[in-house]
Amino acid sequence: MTPHTPRTTPHTDALTVEVVELVGTVVARYHEEYEEAAAKHSLTGAQARVLALLAREAMPMRRIAQKLKCEPSNVTGIVDRLEGRGLVERRPDPDDRRVKLAAVTEDGRETAGRLRASLNFAREPLAGLSTEERTTLRDLLRRMLGETP
Amino acid sequence: MTPHTPRTTPHTDALTVEVVELVGTVVARYHEEYEEAAAKHSLTGAQARVLALLAREAMPMRRIAQKLKCEPSNVTGIVDRLEGRGLVERRPDPDDRRVKLAAVTEDGRETAGRLRASLNFAREPLAGLSTEERTTLRDLLRRMLGETP
DNA sequence: CTCGCTTGCTTGACAATGTGAAATATCGAG
DNA sequence: CTCGATATTTCACATTGTCAAGCAAGCGAG
């Protein structure tokens, strides 16, 4: 199975394919560790994401849906379960009685903190890289993401 | 914000945090585009992953579960749906009558090929990087993943 | 060969996440 | 005030995931 030289697409050279594969592996491992860290606090991945989001800033349900890129009706259930555990609460928006602001409780903030602390991925691995290498990696990732400062 | 924090908590310097955040963004975008590409072929993410796996090589159900890091009972349903669409078929293993080998059909192989072709992530972004930069990125990702060949 | 253990897969019940459509309440413009 | 848009919820449904139980087949000890 020797790879042929690409003809039609310029994206299939061996080096690019290898980088794509490595990125796929990083994605898989990141997810794995994220779910694992969430489970350690009896949370699902989606719940952990929402909790982390709200720990930064309270926001209306609709905005959570935008951040998660899902339907608002889905967020209802996730926040319901977080609220059921006392990690999050719904508060009315004083400026618009239609919206409900989801905000972490004291408990929720603490859980979010512990969650973040137990998220080891890309920290332990990164420890093997020198400051210079990490800077290079940062710049390359930035450019991959289209951020051109 | 000391650049050289003692070794007890080496994970919280600004540079590392930024890289972790960038990795998170990469992960999010990768997932987004993967689901999108799968949906274009009326597949869910899990179905696309299994199809891609089987397009490389037929394998027993139990091995699919190992690759996906989930319970074998879960794989049953996913393969059921792929089989229902004629993209995959179950074949007996001649060496062990307990195992069922899942294999792509002709249709499945073609769909898997189109799926892979529409997976643009980390190809278009990577196009902006020179060969040298891509090599650097590859090496850094390898080391992040603990591969030291 | 049979007994008992293990292995591979499926089934069933259940939880969580996700979608889409319909219902409710509120906002805002005309 | 009325009408259309917006924010949230509820419902029905599909998919993915877990766990426990069940069945069929391999395998080793006696």
mmCIF file of C-alpha atoms (C1' of nucleotides) in Angstrom:
data_model
loop_
_atom_site.group_PDB
_atom_site.id
_atom_site.type_symbol
_atom_site.label_atom_id
_atom_site.label_comp_id
_atom_site.label_asym_id
_atom_site.label_seq_id
_atom_site.Cartn_x
_atom_site.Cartn_y
_atom_site.Cartn_z
ATOM 1 C CA MET A 1 0.000 0.000 0.000
ATOM 2 C CA THR A 2 2.460 2.649 -1.085
ATOM 3 C CA PRO A 3 0.787 6.040 -1.329
ATOM 4 C CA HIS A 4 0.694 7.426 -4.799
ATOM 5 C CA THR A 5 1.744 10.937 -5.558
ATOM 6 C CA PRO A 6 -1.276 13.201 -5.273
ATOM 7 C CA ARG A 7 -2.677 14.557 -8.463
ATOM 8 C CA THR A 8 -6.060 16.108 -8.056
ATOM 9 C CA THR A 9 -5.928 17.345 -4.464
ATOM 10 C CA PRO A 10 -2.975 19.203 -3.039
ATOM 11 C CA HIS A 11 -3.958 18.154 0.480
ATOM 12 C CA THR A 12 -2.978 14.539 0.446
ATOM 13 C CA ASP A 13 0.783 14.588 0.710
ATOM 14 C CA ALA A 14 2.210 12.266 3.340
ATOM 15 C CA LEU A 15 3.234 15.047 5.705
ATOM 16 C CA THR A 16 -0.183 16.703 5.748
ATOM 17 C CA VAL A 17 -1.909 13.380 6.200
ATOM 18 C CA GLU A 18 0.322 12.626 9.145
ATOM 19 C CA VAL A 19 -0.391 15.960 10.798
ATOM 20 C CA VAL A 20 -4.124 15.461 10.275
ATOM 21 C CA GLU A 21 -3.847 12.055 11.870
ATOM 22 C CA LEU A 22 -1.931 13.478 14.827
ATOM 23 C CA VAL A 23 -4.541 16.157 15.298
ATOM 24 C CA GLY A 24 -7.165 13.417 15.282
ATOM 25 C CA THR A 25 -5.278 11.597 18.006
ATOM 26 C CA VAL A 26 -5.001 14.762 20.081
ATOM 27 C CA VAL A 27 -8.729 15.334 19.704
ATOM 28 C CA ALA A 28 -9.510 11.778 20.779
ATOM 29 C CA ARG A 29 -7.293 11.931 23.829
ATOM 30 C CA TYR A 30 -8.537 15.361 24.832
ATOM 31 C CA HIS A 31 -12.116 14.138 24.736
ATOM 32 C CA GLU A 32 -11.300 11.018 26.638
ATOM 33 C CA GLU A 33 -9.647 12.920 29.446
ATOM 34 C CA TYR A 34 -12.353 15.538 29.534
ATOM 35 C CA GLU A 35 -15.090 12.949 29.988
ATOM 36 C CA GLU A 36 -12.990 11.207 32.584
ATOM 37 C CA ALA A 37 -12.440 14.384 34.574
ATOM 38 C CA ALA A 38 -16.147 15.188 34.367
ATOM 39 C CA ALA A 39 -17.102 11.695 35.515
ATOM 40 C CA LYS A 40 -14.860 12.134 38.546
ATOM 41 C CA HIS A 41 -17.308 14.811 39.653
ATOM 42 C CA SER A 42 -20.388 12.820 38.614
ATOM 43 C CA LEU A 43 -20.933 15.059 35.622
ATOM 44 C CA THR A 44 -21.361 14.236 31.972
ATOM 45 C CA GLY A 45 -19.275 15.980 29.346
ATOM 46 C CA ALA A 46 -22.095 18.297 28.341
ATOM 47 C CA GLN A 47 -22.852 19.222 31.942
ATOM 48 C CA ALA A 48 -19.184 19.951 32.590
ATOM 49 C CA ARG A 49 -18.984 22.171 29.534
ATOM 50 C CA VAL A 50 -22.018 24.177 30.585
ATOM 51 C CA LEU A 51 -20.797 24.449 34.155
ATOM 52 C CA ALA A 52 -17.397 25.689 32.985
ATOM 53 C CA LEU A 53 -19.117 28.190 30.733
ATOM 54 C CA LEU A 54 -21.297 29.554 33.520
ATOM 55 C CA ALA A 55 -18.424 29.674 35.978
ATOM 56 C CA ARG A 56 -16.932 32.377 33.810
ATOM 57 C CA GLU A 57 -20.095 34.364 33.374
ATOM 58 C CA ALA A 58 -23.848 33.977 33.884
ATOM 59 C CA MET A 59 -25.774 34.008 30.642
ATOM 60 C CA PRO A 60 -29.212 33.396 29.138
ATOM 61 C CA MET A 61 -30.154 29.922 27.989
ATOM 62 C CA ARG A 62 -30.152 30.947 24.369
ATOM 63 C CA ARG A 63 -26.500 31.994 24.598
ATOM 64 C CA ILE A 64 -25.510 28.679 26.109
ATOM 65 C CA ALA A 65 -27.106 27.007 23.113
ATOM 66 C CA GLN A 66 -25.097 29.208 20.778
ATOM 67 C CA LYS A 67 -21.878 28.371 22.584
ATOM 68 C CA LEU A 68 -22.647 24.655 22.505
ATOM 69 C CA LYS A 69 -23.941 24.886 18.948
ATOM 70 C CA CYS A 70 -27.140 23.040 19.722
ATOM 71 C CA GLU A 71 -30.848 23.772 19.973
ATOM 72 C CA PRO A 72 -32.061 25.781 22.987
ATOM 73 C CA SER A 73 -34.483 22.994 23.875
ATOM 74 C CA ASN A 74 -31.492 20.788 24.544
ATOM 75 C CA VAL A 75 -30.006 23.249 27.008
ATOM 76 C CA THR A 76 -33.183 23.170 29.065
ATOM 77 C CA GLY A 77 -32.530 19.564 30.065
ATOM 78 C CA ILE A 78 -28.844 20.024 30.799
ATOM 79 C CA VAL A 79 -29.448 23.053 33.015
ATOM 80 C CA ASP A 80 -32.362 21.191 34.650
ATOM 81 C CA ARG A 81 -29.967 18.471 35.798
ATOM 82 C CA LEU A 82 -27.332 20.924 36.976
ATOM 83 C CA GLU A 83 -29.998 22.843 38.841
ATOM 84 C CA GLY A 84 -31.263 19.609 40.355
ATOM 85 C CA ARG A 85 -27.834 19.116 41.892
ATOM 86 C CA GLY A 86 -27.673 22.651 43.157
ATOM 87 C CA LEU A 87 -24.742 23.616 40.958
ATOM 88 C CA VAL A 88 -26.627 26.144 38.872
ATOM 89 C CA GLU A 89 -29.681 28.338 39.311
ATOM 90 C CA ARG A 90 -32.033 30.196 36.992
ATOM 91 C CA ARG A 91 -32.520 33.857 37.697
ATOM 92 C CA PRO A 92 -34.830 36.301 35.944
ATOM 93 C CA ASP A 93 -33.262 38.919 33.713
ATOM 94 C CA PRO A 94 -34.333 42.315 35.057
ATOM 95 C CA ASP A 95 -34.240 43.816 31.568
ATOM 96 C CA ASP A 96 -36.277 41.172 29.746
ATOM 97 C CA ARG A 97 -38.765 38.958 31.449
ATOM 98 C CA ARG A 98 -38.564 36.389 28.662
ATOM 99 C CA VAL A 99 -34.994 35.399 29.348
ATOM 100 C CA LYS A 100 -33.713 33.317 32.211
ATOM 101 C CA LEU A 101 -30.152 33.807 33.277
ATOM 102 C CA ALA A 102 -28.329 30.645 34.245
ATOM 103 C CA ALA A 103 -25.711 31.238 36.924
ATOM 104 C CA VAL A 104 -23.483 28.974 39.000
ATOM 105 C CA THR A 105 -24.179 28.684 42.694
ATOM 106 C CA GLU A 106 -21.449 28.718 45.324
ATOM 107 C CA ASP A 107 -21.321 24.938 45.060
ATOM 108 C CA GLY A 108 -21.191 25.121 41.299
ATOM 109 C CA ARG A 109 -18.298 27.515 41.291
ATOM 110 C CA GLU A 110 -16.329 25.267 43.578
ATOM 111 C CA THR A 111 -17.053 22.182 41.487
ATOM 112 C CA ALA A 112 -16.062 24.044 38.337
ATOM 113 C CA GLY A 113 -12.781 24.961 39.981
ATOM 114 C CA ARG A 114 -11.999 21.402 40.956
ATOM 115 C CA LEU A 115 -13.002 20.244 37.504
ATOM 116 C CA ARG A 116 -10.589 22.594 35.838
ATOM 117 C CA ALA A 117 -7.831 21.581 38.207
ATOM 118 C CA SER A 118 -8.256 17.933 37.296
ATOM 119 C CA LEU A 119 -8.064 18.611 33.583
ATOM 120 C CA ASN A 120 -4.547 17.422 33.077
ATOM 121 C CA PHE A 121 -4.484 17.049 29.340
ATOM 122 C CA ALA A 122 -2.104 19.196 27.392
ATOM 123 C CA ARG A 123 -0.566 20.238 30.649
ATOM 124 C CA GLU A 124 1.371 17.164 31.647
ATOM 125 C CA PRO A 125 2.198 16.450 27.993
ATOM 126 C CA LEU A 126 3.243 20.048 27.576
ATOM 127 C CA ALA A 127 5.623 19.808 30.503
ATOM 128 C CA GLY A 128 8.011 17.895 28.252
ATOM 129 C CA LEU A 129 8.305 20.866 25.943
ATOM 130 C CA SER A 130 10.606 23.784 26.549
ATOM 131 C CA THR A 131 9.297 27.317 26.735
ATOM 132 C CA GLU A 132 10.613 27.974 23.268
ATOM 133 C CA GLU A 133 8.904 24.905 21.853
ATOM 134 C CA ARG A 134 5.642 25.833 23.517
ATOM 135 C CA THR A 135 5.853 29.264 21.984
ATOM 136 C CA THR A 136 6.388 27.724 18.565
ATOM 137 C CA LEU A 137 3.469 25.366 19.106
ATOM 138 C CA ARG A 138 1.276 28.250 20.191
ATOM 139 C CA ASP A 139 2.091 30.227 17.074
ATOM 140 C CA LEU A 140 1.518 27.308 14.754
ATOM 141 C CA LEU A 141 -1.806 26.474 16.375
ATOM 142 C CA ARG A 142 -2.845 30.097 16.137
ATOM 143 C CA ARG A 143 -2.096 30.156 12.442
ATOM 144 C CA MET A 144 -3.903 26.855 11.927
ATOM 145 C CA LEU A 145 -6.950 28.441 13.501
ATOM 146 C CA GLY A 146 -6.741 31.409 11.211
ATOM 147 C CA GLU A 147 -5.827 33.873 13.903
ATOM 148 C CA THR A 148 -3.482 36.319 12.302
ATOM 149 C CA PRO A 149 -2.399 38.870 14.853
ATOM 150 C CA MET B 1 3.181 35.404 36.842
ATOM 151 C CA THR B 2 6.675 34.176 37.293
ATOM 152 C CA PRO B 3 8.051 32.576 34.187
ATOM 153 C CA HIS B 4 9.795 29.940 36.259
ATOM 154 C CA THR B 5 7.296 28.660 38.753
ATOM 155 C CA PRO B 6 8.560 25.888 41.011
ATOM 156 C CA ARG B 7 7.974 22.347 39.849
ATOM 157 C CA THR B 8 5.038 21.621 42.119
ATOM 158 C CA THR B 9 2.481 23.288 39.875
ATOM 159 C CA PRO B 10 4.100 23.830 36.530
ATOM 160 C CA HIS B 11 0.772 23.887 34.736
ATOM 161 C CA THR B 12 -0.505 27.359 35.280
ATOM 162 C CA ASP B 13 1.883 29.710 33.518
ATOM 163 C CA ALA B 14 0.297 31.974 30.948
ATOM 164 C CA LEU B 15 1.932 30.313 27.968
ATOM 165 C CA THR B 16 0.794 26.817 28.913
ATOM 166 C CA VAL B 17 -2.718 28.024 29.625
ATOM 167 C CA GLU B 18 -2.824 29.654 26.224
ATOM 168 C CA VAL B 19 -1.681 26.505 24.461
ATOM 169 C CA VAL B 20 -4.253 24.450 26.359
ATOM 170 C CA GLU B 21 -6.930 26.883 25.278
ATOM 171 C CA LEU B 22 -5.799 26.692 21.659
ATOM 172 C CA VAL B 23 -5.891 22.911 21.780
ATOM 173 C CA GLY B 24 -9.428 23.168 23.135
ATOM 174 C CA THR B 25 -10.393 25.361 20.207
ATOM 175 C CA VAL B 26 -8.845 22.937 17.746
ATOM 176 C CA VAL B 27 -10.747 20.077 19.354
ATOM 177 C CA ALA B 28 -14.025 21.969 19.180
ATOM 178 C CA ARG B 29 -13.581 22.911 15.555
ATOM 179 C CA TYR B 30 -12.456 19.442 14.556
ATOM 180 C CA HIS B 31 -15.536 17.905 16.116
ATOM 181 C CA GLU B 32 -17.815 20.441 14.556
ATOM 182 C CA GLU B 33 -16.502 19.796 11.082
ATOM 183 C CA TYR B 34 -16.501 16.055 11.565
ATOM 184 C CA GLU B 35 -20.166 15.997 12.548
ATOM 185 C CA GLU B 36 -20.973 18.324 9.704
ATOM 186 C CA ALA B 37 -19.197 16.133 7.167
ATOM 187 C CA ALA B 38 -20.932 13.050 8.555
ATOM 188 C CA ALA B 39 -24.332 14.733 8.421
ATOM 189 C CA LYS B 40 -23.734 15.552 4.768
ATOM 190 C CA HIS B 41 -23.898 11.809 4.164
ATOM 191 C CA SER B 42 -26.824 11.262 6.552
ATOM 192 C CA LEU B 43 -24.522 9.696 9.123
ATOM 193 C CA THR B 44 -24.023 10.476 12.772
ATOM 194 C CA GLY B 45 -20.539 11.012 14.143
ATOM 195 C CA ALA B 46 -20.377 7.559 15.679
ATOM 196 C CA GLN B 47 -21.563 5.907 12.489
ATOM 197 C CA ALA B 48 -18.980 7.817 10.468
ATOM 198 C CA ARG B 49 -16.211 6.788 12.839
ATOM 199 C CA VAL B 50 -17.155 3.123 12.617
ATOM 200 C CA LEU B 51 -17.511 3.291 8.857
ATOM 201 C CA ALA B 52 -14.094 4.901 8.524
ATOM 202 C CA LEU B 53 -12.641 2.239 10.782
ATOM 203 C CA LEU B 54 -14.128 -0.614 8.764
ATOM 204 C CA ALA B 55 -13.131 0.943 5.457
ATOM 205 C CA ARG B 56 -9.541 0.330 6.456
ATOM 206 C CA GLU B 57 -10.036 -3.205 7.651
ATOM 207 C CA ALA B 58 -12.864 -5.569 8.582
ATOM 208 C CA MET B 59 -12.858 -6.470 12.249
ATOM 209 C CA PRO B 60 -14.882 -8.225 14.949
ATOM 210 C CA MET B 61 -17.437 -6.250 16.927
ATOM 211 C CA ARG B 62 -15.414 -6.504 20.092
ATOM 212 C CA ARG B 63 -12.464 -4.763 18.418
ATOM 213 C CA ILE B 64 -14.651 -1.894 17.237
ATOM 214 C CA ALA B 65 -15.701 -1.388 20.841
ATOM 215 C CA GLN B 66 -12.063 -1.258 21.905
ATOM 216 C CA LYS B 67 -11.261 1.319 19.243
ATOM 217 C CA LEU B 68 -14.254 3.446 20.204
ATOM 218 C CA LYS B 69 -13.617 2.888 23.912
ATOM 219 C CA CYS B 70 -17.183 1.895 24.610
ATOM 220 C CA GLU B 71 -19.142 -1.211 25.562
ATOM 221 C CA PRO B 72 -19.628 -3.888 22.892
ATOM 222 C CA SER B 73 -23.388 -3.690 23.391
ATOM 223 C CA ASN B 74 -23.243 -0.152 22.086
ATOM 224 C CA VAL B 75 -21.514 -1.223 18.889
ATOM 225 C CA THR B 76 -24.348 -3.635 18.137
ATOM 226 C CA GLY B 77 -26.755 -0.759 17.595
ATOM 227 C CA ILE B 78 -24.399 1.352 15.534
ATOM 228 C CA VAL B 79 -23.533 -1.519 13.211
ATOM 229 C CA ASP B 80 -27.238 -2.407 13.044
ATOM 230 C CA ARG B 81 -27.996 1.017 11.607
ATOM 231 C CA LEU B 82 -25.086 0.928 9.183
ATOM 232 C CA GLU B 83 -26.160 -2.535 8.091
ATOM 233 C CA GLY B 84 -29.721 -1.293 7.705
ATOM 234 C CA ARG B 85 -28.454 1.202 5.141
ATOM 235 C CA GLY B 86 -26.416 -1.387 3.335
ATOM 236 C CA LEU B 87 -23.092 0.241 4.143
ATOM 237 C CA VAL B 88 -21.779 -2.576 6.315
ATOM 238 C CA GLU B 89 -22.399 -6.303 6.612
ATOM 239 C CA ARG B 90 -21.772 -8.926 9.294
ATOM 240 C CA ARG B 91 -19.840 -11.977 8.187
ATOM 241 C CA PRO B 92 -19.005 -15.076 10.200
ATOM 242 C CA ASP B 93 -15.411 -15.577 11.255
ATOM 243 C CA PRO B 94 -14.290 -18.905 9.822
ATOM 244 C CA ASP B 95 -11.894 -19.443 12.733
ATOM 245 C CA ASP B 96 -14.301 -18.735 15.591
ATOM 246 C CA ARG B 97 -18.016 -19.089 15.272
ATOM 247 C CA ARG B 98 -18.630 -16.753 18.181
ATOM 248 C CA VAL B 99 -17.238 -13.679 16.469
ATOM 249 C CA LYS B 100 -18.943 -11.671 13.743
ATOM 250 C CA LEU B 101 -16.742 -9.708 11.417
ATOM 251 C CA ALA B 102 -18.098 -6.335 10.409
ATOM 252 C CA ALA B 103 -17.035 -5.321 6.916
ATOM 253 C CA VAL B 104 -17.915 -2.448 4.596
ATOM 254 C CA THR B 105 -19.936 -3.221 1.506
ATOM 255 C CA GLU B 106 -19.164 -1.729 -1.894
ATOM 256 C CA ASP B 107 -21.552 1.101 -1.055
ATOM 257 C CA GLY B 108 -19.937 1.564 2.330
ATOM 258 C CA ARG B 109 -16.470 1.832 0.891
ATOM 259 C CA GLU B 110 -17.610 4.483 -1.536
ATOM 260 C CA THR B 111 -19.389 6.474 1.167
ATOM 261 C CA ALA B 112 -16.329 6.254 3.407
ATOM 262 C CA GLY B 113 -14.218 7.599 0.567
ATOM 263 C CA ARG B 114 -16.511 10.565 -0.033
ATOM 264 C CA LEU B 115 -16.665 11.181 3.696
ATOM 265 C CA ARG B 116 -12.917 11.358 3.974
ATOM 266 C CA ALA B 117 -12.728 13.649 0.987
ATOM 267 C CA SER B 118 -15.133 16.111 2.588
ATOM 268 C CA LEU B 119 -13.189 16.237 5.807
ATOM 269 C CA ASN B 120 -11.523 19.516 5.186
ATOM 270 C CA PHE B 121 -10.317 20.280 8.655
ATOM 271 C CA ALA B 122 -6.633 20.580 9.197
ATOM 272 C CA ARG B 123 -6.153 20.442 5.469
ATOM 273 C CA GLU B 124 -7.231 23.865 4.385
ATOM 274 C CA PRO B 125 -5.831 25.400 7.587
ATOM 275 C CA LEU B 126 -2.627 23.503 7.073
ATOM 276 C CA ALA B 127 -2.286 24.827 3.562
ATOM 277 C CA GLY B 128 -1.176 28.134 5.025
ATOM 278 C CA LEU B 129 1.812 26.489 6.631
ATOM 279 C CA SER B 130 5.061 25.805 4.813
ATOM 280 C CA THR B 131 6.502 22.338 4.611
ATOM 281 C CA GLU B 132 9.037 23.235 7.223
ATOM 282 C CA GLU B 133 6.386 24.528 9.594
ATOM 283 C CA ARG B 134 4.264 21.463 9.098
ATOM 284 C CA THR B 135 7.252 19.312 9.932
ATOM 285 C CA THR B 136 7.792 21.283 13.119
ATOM 286 C CA LEU B 137 4.139 20.990 14.020
ATOM 287 C CA ARG B 138 4.234 17.261 13.403
ATOM 288 C CA ASP B 139 7.236 16.814 15.673
ATOM 289 C CA LEU B 140 5.738 18.899 18.461
ATOM 290 C CA LEU B 141 2.420 17.056 18.285
ATOM 291 C CA ARG B 142 4.259 13.749 18.341
ATOM 292 C CA ARG B 143 6.117 14.744 21.459
ATOM 293 C CA MET B 144 2.938 16.021 23.077
ATOM 294 C CA LEU B 145 1.447 12.606 22.487
ATOM 295 C CA GLY B 146 4.420 10.902 24.025
ATOM 296 C CA GLU B 147 5.530 9.259 20.798
ATOM 297 C CA THR B 148 9.288 9.155 20.789
ATOM 298 C CA PRO B 149 10.360 7.051 17.867
ATOM 299 C "C1'" DC C 1 -16.442 -36.877 26.652
ATOM 300 C "C1'" DT C 2 -18.410 -33.818 30.058
ATOM 301 C "C1'" DC C 3 -18.196 -30.051 33.386
ATOM 302 C "C1'" DG C 4 -17.303 -25.589 34.265
ATOM 303 C "C1'" DC C 5 -15.193 -21.257 33.028
ATOM 304 C "C1'" DT C 6 -14.373 -17.822 29.775
ATOM 305 C "C1'" DT C 7 -15.317 -15.159 25.633
ATOM 306 C "C1'" DG C 8 -18.141 -12.723 21.861
ATOM 307 C "C1'" DC C 9 -22.307 -10.913 20.824
ATOM 308 C "C1'" DT C 10 -27.091 -9.600 21.533
ATOM 309 C "C1'" DT C 11 -31.039 -8.061 24.202
ATOM 310 C "C1'" DG C 12 -33.507 -5.269 27.493
ATOM 311 C "C1'" DA C 13 -34.093 -1.428 30.629
ATOM 312 C "C1'" DC C 14 -32.539 2.857 31.507
ATOM 313 C "C1'" DA C 15 -30.171 7.714 31.354
ATOM 314 C "C1'" DA C 16 -28.381 11.604 28.741
ATOM 315 C "C1'" DT C 17 -27.988 14.230 24.643
ATOM 316 C "C1'" DG C 18 -29.661 15.883 20.495
ATOM 317 C "C1'" DT C 19 -33.424 17.426 16.983
ATOM 318 C "C1'" DG C 20 -37.789 19.502 15.506
ATOM 319 C "C1'" DA C 21 -42.499 21.156 16.197
ATOM 320 C "C1'" DA C 22 -45.837 23.252 19.014
ATOM 321 C "C1'" DA C 23 -47.204 26.016 23.220
ATOM 322 C "C1'" DT C 24 -46.516 30.080 26.264
ATOM 323 C "C1'" DA C 25 -45.016 34.457 27.571
ATOM 324 C "C1'" DT C 26 -42.921 38.667 26.590
ATOM 325 C "C1'" DC C 27 -40.997 42.306 23.716
ATOM 326 C "C1'" DG C 28 -41.227 45.945 20.236
ATOM 327 C "C1'" DA C 29 -42.711 48.234 16.110
ATOM 328 C "C1'" DG C 30 -46.339 50.273 13.810
ATOM 329 C "C1'" DC D 1 -53.714 47.616 20.576
ATOM 330 C "C1'" DT D 2 -52.197 44.240 17.218
ATOM 331 C "C1'" DC D 3 -48.892 41.625 14.952
ATOM 332 C "C1'" DG D 4 -44.705 39.461 14.304
ATOM 333 C "C1'" DA D 5 -40.379 38.214 16.439
ATOM 334 C "C1'" DT D 6 -37.879 36.269 20.393
ATOM 335 C "C1'" DA D 7 -36.828 33.248 24.735
ATOM 336 C "C1'" DT D 8 -37.938 29.356 26.932
ATOM 337 C "C1'" DT D 9 -40.235 25.160 27.747
ATOM 338 C "C1'" DT D 10 -42.606 20.766 26.643
ATOM 339 C "C1'" DC D 11 -43.286 16.724 23.934
ATOM 340 C "C1'" DA D 12 -42.208 13.002 20.761
ATOM 341 C "C1'" DC D 13 -38.599 10.809 18.850
ATOM 342 C "C1'" DA D 14 -33.734 9.012 17.364
ATOM 343 C "C1'" DT D 15 -29.052 8.005 18.782
ATOM 344 C "C1'" DT D 16 -25.502 6.923 21.866
ATOM 345 C "C1'" DG D 17 -23.983 5.162 25.988
ATOM 346 C "C1'" DT D 18 -24.105 2.117 30.399
ATOM 347 C "C1'" DC D 19 -25.032 -2.137 32.898
ATOM 348 C "C1'" DA D 20 -26.973 -6.768 33.754
ATOM 349 C "C1'" DA D 21 -28.609 -10.912 31.911
ATOM 350 C "C1'" DG D 22 -28.716 -14.346 28.416
ATOM 351 C "C1'" DC D 23 -27.063 -17.411 24.706
ATOM 352 C "C1'" DA D 24 -23.768 -19.721 21.803
ATOM 353 C "C1'" DA D 25 -19.254 -21.298 21.206
ATOM 354 C "C1'" DG D 26 -14.419 -22.196 22.523
ATOM 355 C "C1'" DC D 27 -11.325 -24.425 25.953
ATOM 356 C "C1'" DG D 28 -9.048 -26.747 29.781
ATOM 357 C "C1'" DA D 29 -9.230 -30.173 33.520
ATOM 358 C "C1'" DG D 30 -10.546 -34.356 34.929
#
